[in-house]
Amino acid sequence: MPKILLLVLMGYAIGSIPFAILASCLFRLPDPRSYGSGNPGATNVLRTGNKAAALFTLAGDAAKGWFAVWLVQRFGADVTTAALAGLAAFLGHVYSLFLRFRGGKGVATALGVLAGLQPTLALATAGIWLVVAFVSRYSSLAALTAAAGAPFLALLLGLPREVVFVIGAMSVLLFWRHRVNIRQLLNGTEPKFRRARPQPEPPADQA
């Protein structure tokens, strides 16, 4: 049990790394918490118009989810412990240790966790996101649909029930983090894909 706890805490620390802040420093951009949705995530960084910074953020957020799962497996952990470490990394992104327990919405990090657990699952989930995003032009709706489908895809792929439960928990948390977006989708006020400059009043959007 102490070893499992240590591995899970390690996953949380990895997930807490704020790549949006690092990207903003590297590309000399404003702090992403000061404009747009206020979320330190790739979509908000994209509001600056700097695609390279947004891509760096997206890749980093996904990579830390994958790395947390991969690393604990290298320590000899079983797939359930790896899934817990991945969930911890997701929580680290959402409630970052380095940002006073605030963070982004966790979509990229969740996808990275799925990639670490089962690459086919990650590809299928990303496929759902792409199709819904292309058809609807709503990033948040795409994320919510993919999150809803991930546990069922995990079941179809034969992942252990404990792992499916962890993925389900991550999906529930994603829905919670998108509660404002859900309200806006229902009200018809959710913004579609667009590139915007930093602005003081945020529409709550995918990050």
Short mmCIF file of C-alpha atoms in Angstrom, two decimals:
data_model
loop_
_atom_site.label_atom_id
_atom_site.label_comp_id
_atom_site.label_asym_id
_atom_site.label_seq_id
_atom_site.Cartn_x
_atom_site.Cartn_y
_atom_site.Cartn_z
CA MET A 1 0.00 0.00 0.00
CA PRO A 2 2.76 2.58 0.76
CA LYS A 3 4.28 1.88 -2.66
CA ILE A 4 0.92 2.33 -4.41
CA LEU A 5 0.32 5.59 -2.55
CA LEU A 6 3.78 6.84 -3.51
CA LEU A 7 3.21 6.00 -7.18
CA VAL A 8 -0.19 7.72 -7.17
CA LEU A 9 1.31 10.83 -5.55
CA MET A 10 4.05 10.79 -8.16
CA GLY A 11 1.36 10.75 -10.85
CA TYR A 12 -0.31 13.74 -9.22
CA ALA A 13 2.95 15.69 -9.16
CA ILE A 14 3.56 14.95 -12.85
CA GLY A 15 0.03 16.01 -13.75
CA SER A 16 0.44 19.26 -11.84
CA ILE A 17 3.09 20.56 -14.27
CA PRO A 18 1.37 23.60 -15.89
CA PHE A 19 2.38 23.42 -19.54
CA ALA A 20 0.17 26.38 -20.44
CA ILE A 21 2.20 28.55 -18.07
CA LEU A 22 5.46 27.10 -19.39
CA ALA A 23 4.36 27.74 -22.98
CA SER A 24 3.39 31.31 -22.15
CA CYS A 25 6.81 31.95 -20.63
CA LEU A 26 8.60 30.26 -23.53
CA PHE A 27 6.68 32.17 -26.21
CA ARG A 28 6.50 35.39 -24.17
CA LEU A 29 2.73 35.44 -23.94
CA PRO A 30 0.46 36.73 -21.17
CA ASP A 31 -0.42 34.41 -18.32
CA PRO A 32 -3.36 32.33 -19.64
CA ARG A 33 -5.16 32.84 -16.35
CA SER A 34 -5.44 36.55 -17.15
CA TYR A 35 -7.61 36.34 -20.28
CA GLY A 36 -10.21 34.28 -22.11
CA SER A 37 -11.66 31.48 -20.03
CA GLY A 38 -8.89 31.87 -17.46
CA ASN A 39 -8.05 28.19 -17.79
CA PRO A 40 -4.41 27.16 -18.20
CA GLY A 41 -5.07 24.92 -21.19
CA ALA A 42 -4.36 24.71 -24.91
CA THR A 43 -7.63 26.23 -26.12
CA ASN A 44 -7.18 29.31 -23.99
CA VAL A 45 -3.55 29.70 -25.09
CA LEU A 46 -4.81 29.54 -28.69
CA ARG A 47 -6.79 32.72 -28.01
CA THR A 48 -3.50 34.60 -28.28
CA GLY A 49 -3.30 33.51 -31.91
CA ASN A 50 -0.03 31.65 -31.26
CA LYS A 51 -0.63 28.16 -32.66
CA ALA A 52 2.86 26.93 -31.72
CA ALA A 53 2.28 27.80 -28.06
CA ALA A 54 -1.13 26.11 -28.10
CA LEU A 55 0.34 23.00 -29.72
CA PHE A 56 3.15 22.92 -27.15
CA THR A 57 0.55 23.13 -24.37
CA LEU A 58 -1.63 20.43 -25.91
CA ALA A 59 1.30 18.07 -26.42
CA GLY A 60 2.67 18.68 -22.94
CA ASP A 61 -0.67 18.17 -21.21
CA ALA A 62 -1.27 14.93 -23.09
CA ALA A 63 2.30 13.72 -22.57
CA LYS A 64 2.18 14.12 -18.80
CA GLY A 65 -0.92 11.91 -18.61
CA TRP A 66 0.80 9.26 -20.72
CA PHE A 67 4.08 9.58 -18.83
CA ALA A 68 2.47 9.14 -15.42
CA VAL A 69 0.95 5.83 -16.53
CA TRP A 70 4.11 4.67 -18.31
CA LEU A 71 6.39 5.55 -15.41
CA VAL A 72 4.50 3.63 -12.74
CA GLN A 73 4.39 0.62 -15.04
CA ARG A 74 8.16 0.85 -15.34
CA PHE A 75 8.25 0.55 -11.57
CA GLY A 76 6.45 -2.77 -11.92
CA ALA A 77 2.94 -1.60 -11.04
CA ASP A 78 -0.09 -3.46 -12.37
CA VAL A 79 -2.56 -1.87 -14.76
CA THR A 80 -4.98 -0.87 -11.97
CA THR A 81 -2.27 1.03 -10.12
CA ALA A 82 -1.22 2.59 -13.41
CA ALA A 83 -4.82 3.70 -13.98
CA LEU A 84 -4.93 5.24 -10.50
CA ALA A 85 -1.69 7.09 -11.20
CA GLY A 86 -3.24 8.32 -14.44
CA LEU A 87 -6.32 9.53 -12.58
CA ALA A 88 -4.00 11.29 -10.14
CA ALA A 89 -2.21 12.98 -13.07
CA PHE A 90 -5.59 14.13 -14.39
CA LEU A 91 -6.44 15.54 -10.96
CA GLY A 92 -3.02 17.20 -10.88
CA HIS A 93 -3.86 19.05 -14.07
CA VAL A 94 -7.31 20.07 -12.86
CA TYR A 95 -6.13 20.95 -9.33
CA SER A 96 -2.47 21.76 -9.87
CA LEU A 97 -0.12 21.69 -6.92
CA PHE A 98 1.80 24.57 -8.52
CA LEU A 99 -1.23 26.78 -9.25
CA ARG A 100 -2.83 26.84 -5.81
CA PHE A 101 -4.94 23.80 -6.71
CA ARG A 102 -6.48 25.38 -9.77
CA GLY A 103 -6.01 24.24 -13.35
CA GLY A 104 -7.53 23.38 -16.71
CA LYS A 105 -10.35 21.06 -17.65
CA GLY A 106 -8.16 18.05 -18.29
CA VAL A 107 -9.21 16.83 -21.74
CA ALA A 108 -5.70 16.50 -23.19
CA THR A 109 -4.34 14.96 -20.00
CA ALA A 110 -7.20 12.44 -19.90
CA LEU A 111 -6.44 11.45 -23.49
CA GLY A 112 -2.80 10.96 -22.54
CA VAL A 113 -3.84 8.69 -19.69
CA LEU A 114 -5.93 6.60 -22.06
CA ALA A 115 -2.97 6.37 -24.44
CA GLY A 116 -0.82 5.05 -21.62
CA LEU A 117 -3.40 2.46 -20.64
CA GLN A 118 -4.49 1.32 -24.10
CA PRO A 119 -3.44 3.14 -27.31
CA THR A 120 -6.43 1.77 -29.24
CA LEU A 121 -8.76 3.23 -26.63
CA ALA A 122 -7.08 6.62 -26.96
CA LEU A 123 -7.34 6.55 -30.75
CA ALA A 124 -11.03 5.59 -30.66
CA THR A 125 -11.80 8.30 -28.10
CA ALA A 126 -9.87 10.89 -30.09
CA GLY A 127 -11.82 9.78 -33.16
CA ILE A 128 -15.10 10.51 -31.40
CA TRP A 129 -13.80 13.95 -30.44
CA LEU A 130 -12.74 14.74 -34.01
CA VAL A 131 -16.02 13.63 -35.58
CA VAL A 132 -18.21 15.55 -33.13
CA ALA A 133 -15.97 18.62 -33.27
CA PHE A 134 -15.99 18.61 -37.08
CA VAL A 135 -19.76 18.22 -37.32
CA SER A 136 -20.85 20.49 -34.47
CA ARG A 137 -17.93 22.95 -34.25
CA TYR A 138 -18.26 22.78 -30.47
CA SER A 139 -15.06 21.78 -28.69
CA SER A 140 -16.85 21.26 -25.40
CA LEU A 141 -19.54 19.02 -26.93
CA ALA A 142 -16.83 16.95 -28.59
CA ALA A 143 -15.04 16.55 -25.27
CA LEU A 144 -18.22 15.59 -23.43
CA THR A 145 -19.20 13.03 -26.07
CA ALA A 146 -15.74 11.48 -26.04
CA ALA A 147 -15.74 11.38 -22.24
CA ALA A 148 -19.11 9.65 -22.21
CA GLY A 149 -17.96 7.05 -24.71
CA ALA A 150 -14.56 6.26 -23.18
CA PRO A 151 -15.75 3.87 -20.40
CA PHE A 152 -17.90 1.89 -22.86
CA LEU A 153 -15.03 1.65 -25.32
CA ALA A 154 -12.82 0.42 -22.48
CA LEU A 155 -15.35 -2.31 -21.73
CA LEU A 156 -15.52 -3.34 -25.38
CA LEU A 157 -11.72 -3.55 -25.51
CA GLY A 158 -11.71 -5.88 -22.50
CA LEU A 159 -9.93 -3.69 -19.97
CA PRO A 160 -10.26 -4.81 -16.33
CA ARG A 161 -13.33 -3.56 -14.52
CA GLU A 162 -11.20 -1.64 -12.03
CA VAL A 163 -9.61 0.25 -14.90
CA VAL A 164 -13.00 0.91 -16.50
CA PHE A 165 -14.19 2.29 -13.17
CA VAL A 166 -11.20 4.67 -13.02
CA ILE A 167 -11.87 5.82 -16.59
CA GLY A 168 -15.52 6.34 -15.65
CA ALA A 169 -14.49 8.45 -12.66
CA MET A 170 -12.32 10.58 -14.93
CA SER A 171 -15.26 11.01 -17.32
CA VAL A 172 -17.54 12.14 -14.49
CA LEU A 173 -14.95 14.70 -13.41
CA LEU A 174 -14.68 15.95 -16.99
CA PHE A 175 -18.43 16.50 -17.04
CA TRP A 176 -18.17 18.37 -13.75
CA ARG A 177 -15.41 20.59 -15.12
CA HIS A 178 -17.59 21.35 -18.14
CA ARG A 179 -20.74 22.16 -16.18
CA VAL A 180 -20.70 25.79 -17.38
CA ASN A 181 -20.27 24.63 -20.97
CA ILE A 182 -23.19 22.21 -20.55
CA ARG A 183 -25.39 25.04 -19.35
CA GLN A 184 -24.32 27.21 -22.26
CA LEU A 185 -24.90 24.40 -24.76
CA LEU A 186 -28.44 23.97 -23.42
CA ASN A 187 -29.02 27.74 -23.58
CA GLY A 188 -27.56 28.04 -27.07
CA THR A 189 -24.85 30.45 -25.91
CA GLU A 190 -21.81 28.17 -26.14
CA PRO A 191 -19.22 29.64 -28.54
CA LYS A 192 -18.05 27.55 -31.47
CA PHE A 193 -14.48 27.16 -32.66
CA ARG A 194 -12.84 30.49 -33.23
CA ARG A 195 -9.54 32.18 -32.73
CA ALA A 196 -9.75 35.24 -30.58
CA ARG A 197 -7.43 37.77 -28.99
CA PRO A 198 -7.08 37.97 -25.18
CA GLN A 199 -10.17 39.46 -23.62
CA PRO A 200 -11.14 40.24 -20.04
CA GLU A 201 -14.53 38.54 -19.94
CA PRO A 202 -14.29 34.83 -20.72
CA PRO A 203 -16.74 32.54 -22.35
CA ALA A 204 -16.23 29.26 -20.47
CA ASP A 205 -14.68 27.06 -23.13
CA GLN A 206 -12.76 23.87 -23.55
CA ALA A 207 -9.27 24.00 -22.04
#
